[in-house]
PDB file of C-alpha atoms in Angstrom:
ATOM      1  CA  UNK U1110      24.391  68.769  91.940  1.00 44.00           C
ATOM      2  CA  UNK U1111      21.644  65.720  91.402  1.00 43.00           C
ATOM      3  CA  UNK U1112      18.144  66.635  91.008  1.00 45.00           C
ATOM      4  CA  UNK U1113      15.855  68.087  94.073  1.00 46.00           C
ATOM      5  CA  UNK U1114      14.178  65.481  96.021  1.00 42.00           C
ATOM      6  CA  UNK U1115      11.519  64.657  98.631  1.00 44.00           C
ATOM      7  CA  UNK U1116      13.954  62.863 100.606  1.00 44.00           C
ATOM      8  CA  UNK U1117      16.781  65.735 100.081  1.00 50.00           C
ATOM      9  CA  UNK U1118      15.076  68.728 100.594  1.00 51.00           C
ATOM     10  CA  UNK U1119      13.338  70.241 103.327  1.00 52.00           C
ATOM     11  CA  UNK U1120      10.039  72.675 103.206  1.00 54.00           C
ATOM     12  CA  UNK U1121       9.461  74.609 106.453  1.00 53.00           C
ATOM     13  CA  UNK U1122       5.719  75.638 107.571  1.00 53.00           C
ATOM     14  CA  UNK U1123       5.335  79.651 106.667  1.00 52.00           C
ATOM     15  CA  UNK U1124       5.416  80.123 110.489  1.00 54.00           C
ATOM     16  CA  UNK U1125       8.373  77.979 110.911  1.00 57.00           C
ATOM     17  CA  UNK U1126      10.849  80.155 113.327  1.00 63.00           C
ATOM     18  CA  UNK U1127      13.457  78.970 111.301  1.00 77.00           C
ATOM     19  CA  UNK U1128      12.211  80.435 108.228  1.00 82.00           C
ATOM     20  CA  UNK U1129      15.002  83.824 108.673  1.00 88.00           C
ATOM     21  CA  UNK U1130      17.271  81.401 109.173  1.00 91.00           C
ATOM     22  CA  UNK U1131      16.728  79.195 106.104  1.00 90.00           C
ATOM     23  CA  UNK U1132      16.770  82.545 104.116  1.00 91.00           C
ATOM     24  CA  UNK U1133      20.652  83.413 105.799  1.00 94.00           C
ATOM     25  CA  UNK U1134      21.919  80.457 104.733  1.00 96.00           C
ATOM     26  CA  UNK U1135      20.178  80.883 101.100  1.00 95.00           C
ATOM     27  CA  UNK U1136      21.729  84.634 100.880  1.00 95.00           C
ATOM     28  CA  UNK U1137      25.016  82.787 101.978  1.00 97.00           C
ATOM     29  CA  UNK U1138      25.053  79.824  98.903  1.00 97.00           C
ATOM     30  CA  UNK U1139      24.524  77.030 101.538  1.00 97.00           C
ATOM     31  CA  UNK U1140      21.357  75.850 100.800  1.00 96.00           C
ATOM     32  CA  UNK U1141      19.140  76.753  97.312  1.00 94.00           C
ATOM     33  CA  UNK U1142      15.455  76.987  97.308  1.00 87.00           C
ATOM     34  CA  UNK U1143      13.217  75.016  95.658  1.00 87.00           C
ATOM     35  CA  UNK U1144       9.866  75.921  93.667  1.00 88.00           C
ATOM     36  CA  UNK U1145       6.946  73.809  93.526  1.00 85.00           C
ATOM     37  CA  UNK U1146       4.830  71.925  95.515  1.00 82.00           C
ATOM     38  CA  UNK U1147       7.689  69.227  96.302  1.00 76.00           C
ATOM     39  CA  UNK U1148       9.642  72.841  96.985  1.00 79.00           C
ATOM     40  CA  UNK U1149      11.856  73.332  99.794  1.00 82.00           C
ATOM     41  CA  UNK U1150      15.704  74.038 100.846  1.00 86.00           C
ATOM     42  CA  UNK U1151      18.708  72.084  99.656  1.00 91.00           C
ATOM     43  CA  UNK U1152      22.406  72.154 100.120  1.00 95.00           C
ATOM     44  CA  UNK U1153      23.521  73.913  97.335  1.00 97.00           C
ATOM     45  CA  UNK U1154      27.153  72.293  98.200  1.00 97.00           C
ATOM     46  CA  UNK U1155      28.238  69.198  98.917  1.00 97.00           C
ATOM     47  CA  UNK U1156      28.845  68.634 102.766  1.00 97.00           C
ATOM     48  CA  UNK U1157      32.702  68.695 102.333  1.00 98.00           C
ATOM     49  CA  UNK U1158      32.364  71.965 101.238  1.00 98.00           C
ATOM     50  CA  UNK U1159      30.605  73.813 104.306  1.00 98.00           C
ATOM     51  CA  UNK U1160      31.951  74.349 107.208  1.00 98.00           C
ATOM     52  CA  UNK U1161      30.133  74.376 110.595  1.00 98.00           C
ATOM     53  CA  UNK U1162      32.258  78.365 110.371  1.00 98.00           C
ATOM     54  CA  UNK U1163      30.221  78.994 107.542  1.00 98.00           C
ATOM     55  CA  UNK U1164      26.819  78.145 108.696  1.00 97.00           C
ATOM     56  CA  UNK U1165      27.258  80.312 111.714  1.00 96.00           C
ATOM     57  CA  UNK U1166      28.442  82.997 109.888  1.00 97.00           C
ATOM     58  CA  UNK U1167      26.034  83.349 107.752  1.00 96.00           C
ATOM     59  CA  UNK U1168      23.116  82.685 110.698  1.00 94.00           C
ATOM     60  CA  UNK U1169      24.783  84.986 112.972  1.00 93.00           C
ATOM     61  CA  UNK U1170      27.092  87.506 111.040  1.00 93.00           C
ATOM     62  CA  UNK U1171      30.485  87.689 110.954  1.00 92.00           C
ATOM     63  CA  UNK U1172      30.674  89.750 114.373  1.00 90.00           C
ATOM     64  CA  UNK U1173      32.511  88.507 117.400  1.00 87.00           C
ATOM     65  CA  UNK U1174      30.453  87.249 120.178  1.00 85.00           C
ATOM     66  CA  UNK U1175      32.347  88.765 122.639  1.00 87.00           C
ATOM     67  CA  UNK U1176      32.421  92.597 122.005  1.00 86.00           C
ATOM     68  CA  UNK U1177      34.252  95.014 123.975  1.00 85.00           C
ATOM     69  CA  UNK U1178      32.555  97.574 125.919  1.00 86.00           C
ATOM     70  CA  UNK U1179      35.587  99.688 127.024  1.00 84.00           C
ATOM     71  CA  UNK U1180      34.596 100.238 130.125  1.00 86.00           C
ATOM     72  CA  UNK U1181      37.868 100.820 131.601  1.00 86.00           C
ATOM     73  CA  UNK U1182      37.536 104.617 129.770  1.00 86.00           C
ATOM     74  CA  UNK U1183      34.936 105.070 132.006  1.00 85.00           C
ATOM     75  CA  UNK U1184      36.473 104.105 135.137  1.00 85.00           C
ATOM     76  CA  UNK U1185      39.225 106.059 137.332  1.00 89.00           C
ATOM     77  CA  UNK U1186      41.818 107.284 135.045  1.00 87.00           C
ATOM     78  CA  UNK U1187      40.231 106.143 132.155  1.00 87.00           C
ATOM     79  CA  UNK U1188      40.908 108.803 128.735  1.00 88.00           C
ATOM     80  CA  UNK U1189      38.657 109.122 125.483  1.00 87.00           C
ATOM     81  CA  UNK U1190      41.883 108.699 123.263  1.00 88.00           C
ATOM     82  CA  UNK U1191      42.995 105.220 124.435  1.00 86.00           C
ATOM     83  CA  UNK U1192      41.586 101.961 122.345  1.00 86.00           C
ATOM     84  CA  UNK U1193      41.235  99.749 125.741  1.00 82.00           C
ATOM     85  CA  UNK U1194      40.625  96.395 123.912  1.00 81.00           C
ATOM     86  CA  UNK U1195      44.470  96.356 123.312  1.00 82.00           C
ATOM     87  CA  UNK U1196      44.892  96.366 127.114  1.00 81.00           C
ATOM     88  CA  UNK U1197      42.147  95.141 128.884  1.00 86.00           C
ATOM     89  CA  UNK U1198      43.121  91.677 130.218  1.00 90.00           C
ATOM     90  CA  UNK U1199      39.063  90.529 129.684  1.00 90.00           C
ATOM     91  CA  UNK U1200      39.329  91.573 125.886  1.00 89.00           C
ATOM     92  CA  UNK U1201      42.395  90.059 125.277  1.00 91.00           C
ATOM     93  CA  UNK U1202      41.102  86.581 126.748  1.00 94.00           C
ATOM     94  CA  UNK U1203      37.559  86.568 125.090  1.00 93.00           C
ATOM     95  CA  UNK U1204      39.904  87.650 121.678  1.00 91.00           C
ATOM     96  CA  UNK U1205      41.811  84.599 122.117  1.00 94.00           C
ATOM     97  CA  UNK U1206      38.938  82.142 122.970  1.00 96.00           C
ATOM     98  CA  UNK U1207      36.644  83.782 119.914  1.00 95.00           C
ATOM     99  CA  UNK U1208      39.945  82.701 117.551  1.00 96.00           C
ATOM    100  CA  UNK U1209      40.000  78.922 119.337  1.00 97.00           C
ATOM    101  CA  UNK U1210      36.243  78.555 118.557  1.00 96.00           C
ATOM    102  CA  UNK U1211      36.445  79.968 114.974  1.00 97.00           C
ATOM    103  CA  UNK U1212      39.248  77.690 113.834  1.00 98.00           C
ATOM    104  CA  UNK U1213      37.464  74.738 115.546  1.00 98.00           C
ATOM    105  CA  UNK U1214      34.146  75.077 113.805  1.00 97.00           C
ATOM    106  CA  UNK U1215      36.477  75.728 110.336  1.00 98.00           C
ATOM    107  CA  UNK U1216      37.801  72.507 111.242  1.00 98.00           C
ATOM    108  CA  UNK U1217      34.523  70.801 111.383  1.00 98.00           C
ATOM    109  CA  UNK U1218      32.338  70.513 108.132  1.00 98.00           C
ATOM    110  CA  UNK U1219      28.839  69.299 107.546  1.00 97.00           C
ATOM    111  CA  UNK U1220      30.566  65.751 106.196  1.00 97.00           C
ATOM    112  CA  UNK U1221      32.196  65.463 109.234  1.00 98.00           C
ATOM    113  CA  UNK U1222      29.061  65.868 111.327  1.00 96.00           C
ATOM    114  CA  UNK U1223      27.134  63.641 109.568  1.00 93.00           C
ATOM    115  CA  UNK U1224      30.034  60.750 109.644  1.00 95.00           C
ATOM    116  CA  UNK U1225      30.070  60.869 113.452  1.00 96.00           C
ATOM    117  CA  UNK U1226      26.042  61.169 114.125  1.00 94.00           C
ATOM    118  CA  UNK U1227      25.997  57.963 111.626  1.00 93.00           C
ATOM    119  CA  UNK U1228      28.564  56.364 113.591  1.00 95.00           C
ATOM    120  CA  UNK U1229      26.962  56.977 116.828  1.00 95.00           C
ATOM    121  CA  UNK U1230      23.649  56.844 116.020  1.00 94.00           C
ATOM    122  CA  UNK U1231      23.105  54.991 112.413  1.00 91.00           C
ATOM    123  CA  UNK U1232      19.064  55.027 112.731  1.00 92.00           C
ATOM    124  CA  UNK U1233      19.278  59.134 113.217  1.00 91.00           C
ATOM    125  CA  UNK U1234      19.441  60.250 109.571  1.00 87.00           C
ATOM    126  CA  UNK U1235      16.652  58.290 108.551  1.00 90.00           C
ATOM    127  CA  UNK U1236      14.528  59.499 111.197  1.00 91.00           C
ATOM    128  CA  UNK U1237      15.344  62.929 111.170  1.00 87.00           C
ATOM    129  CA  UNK U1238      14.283  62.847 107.182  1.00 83.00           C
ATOM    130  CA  UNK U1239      11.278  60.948 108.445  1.00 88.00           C
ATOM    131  CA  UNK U1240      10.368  63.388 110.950  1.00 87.00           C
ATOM    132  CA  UNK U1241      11.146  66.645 108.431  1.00 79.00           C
ATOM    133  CA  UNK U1242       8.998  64.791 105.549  1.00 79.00           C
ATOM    134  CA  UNK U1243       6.044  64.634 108.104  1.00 79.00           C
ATOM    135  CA  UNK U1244       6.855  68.730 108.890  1.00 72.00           C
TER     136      UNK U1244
END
């Protein structure tokens, strides 16, 4: 990796709200702190190398969003010893729609963002590391 710099790393305030998740992505190898006065967050890998999967992963756990509640076991006929995610139509759907969005954002890496922000916007990197330098 080249050498920490202003332009390349990021410090956030102490009562920055994204300070937890700075520290997530830290825990997961994303991003490395820095020391110092000129101290901050870094990638700690290039672009290529981190999916979109992996930042919200390591931001949100590896949970599913959708989690079953079961509450067909509640309602008429419903029994304690049947696992109702395997039949519940509602399960089954949100299971299949968590997999599409998972192998989309495993699809899409930090490199890729970046490409199509500069394409579509070629002033926005500059000012968003204007705007975080001024942070």
């Amino acid at each position: 990796m080249e050498k920490p710099s202003r332009r390349r790393s990021w410090r956030p305030s102490t009562t920055c709200p994204r300070r937890k998740q700075l520290q997530a992505l830290a825990r997961a190898g994303i991003v490395t702190s820095i020391s110092g006065p000129r101290g901050g967050f870094r990638l700690a890998r290039s672009p290529r190398d981190v999916t979109v999967l992996d930042v919200v992963t390591a931001i949100e756990g590896p949970r599913e969003a959708f989690r079953c509640q079961q509450i067909l076991r509640r309602g008429p006929g419903g029994r304690e010893n049947v696992d109702y995610r395997k039949a519940c139509v509602v399960s089954q759907t949100m299971g299949r729609a968590e997999l599409a969005w998972r192998r989309e954002l495993a699809s899409q890496t930090l490199a890729d963002i970046q490409a199509t922000v500069e394409q579509r916007a070629p002033g926005t990197p500059d000012a968003t590391r204007r705007h975080l330098a001024g942070l």
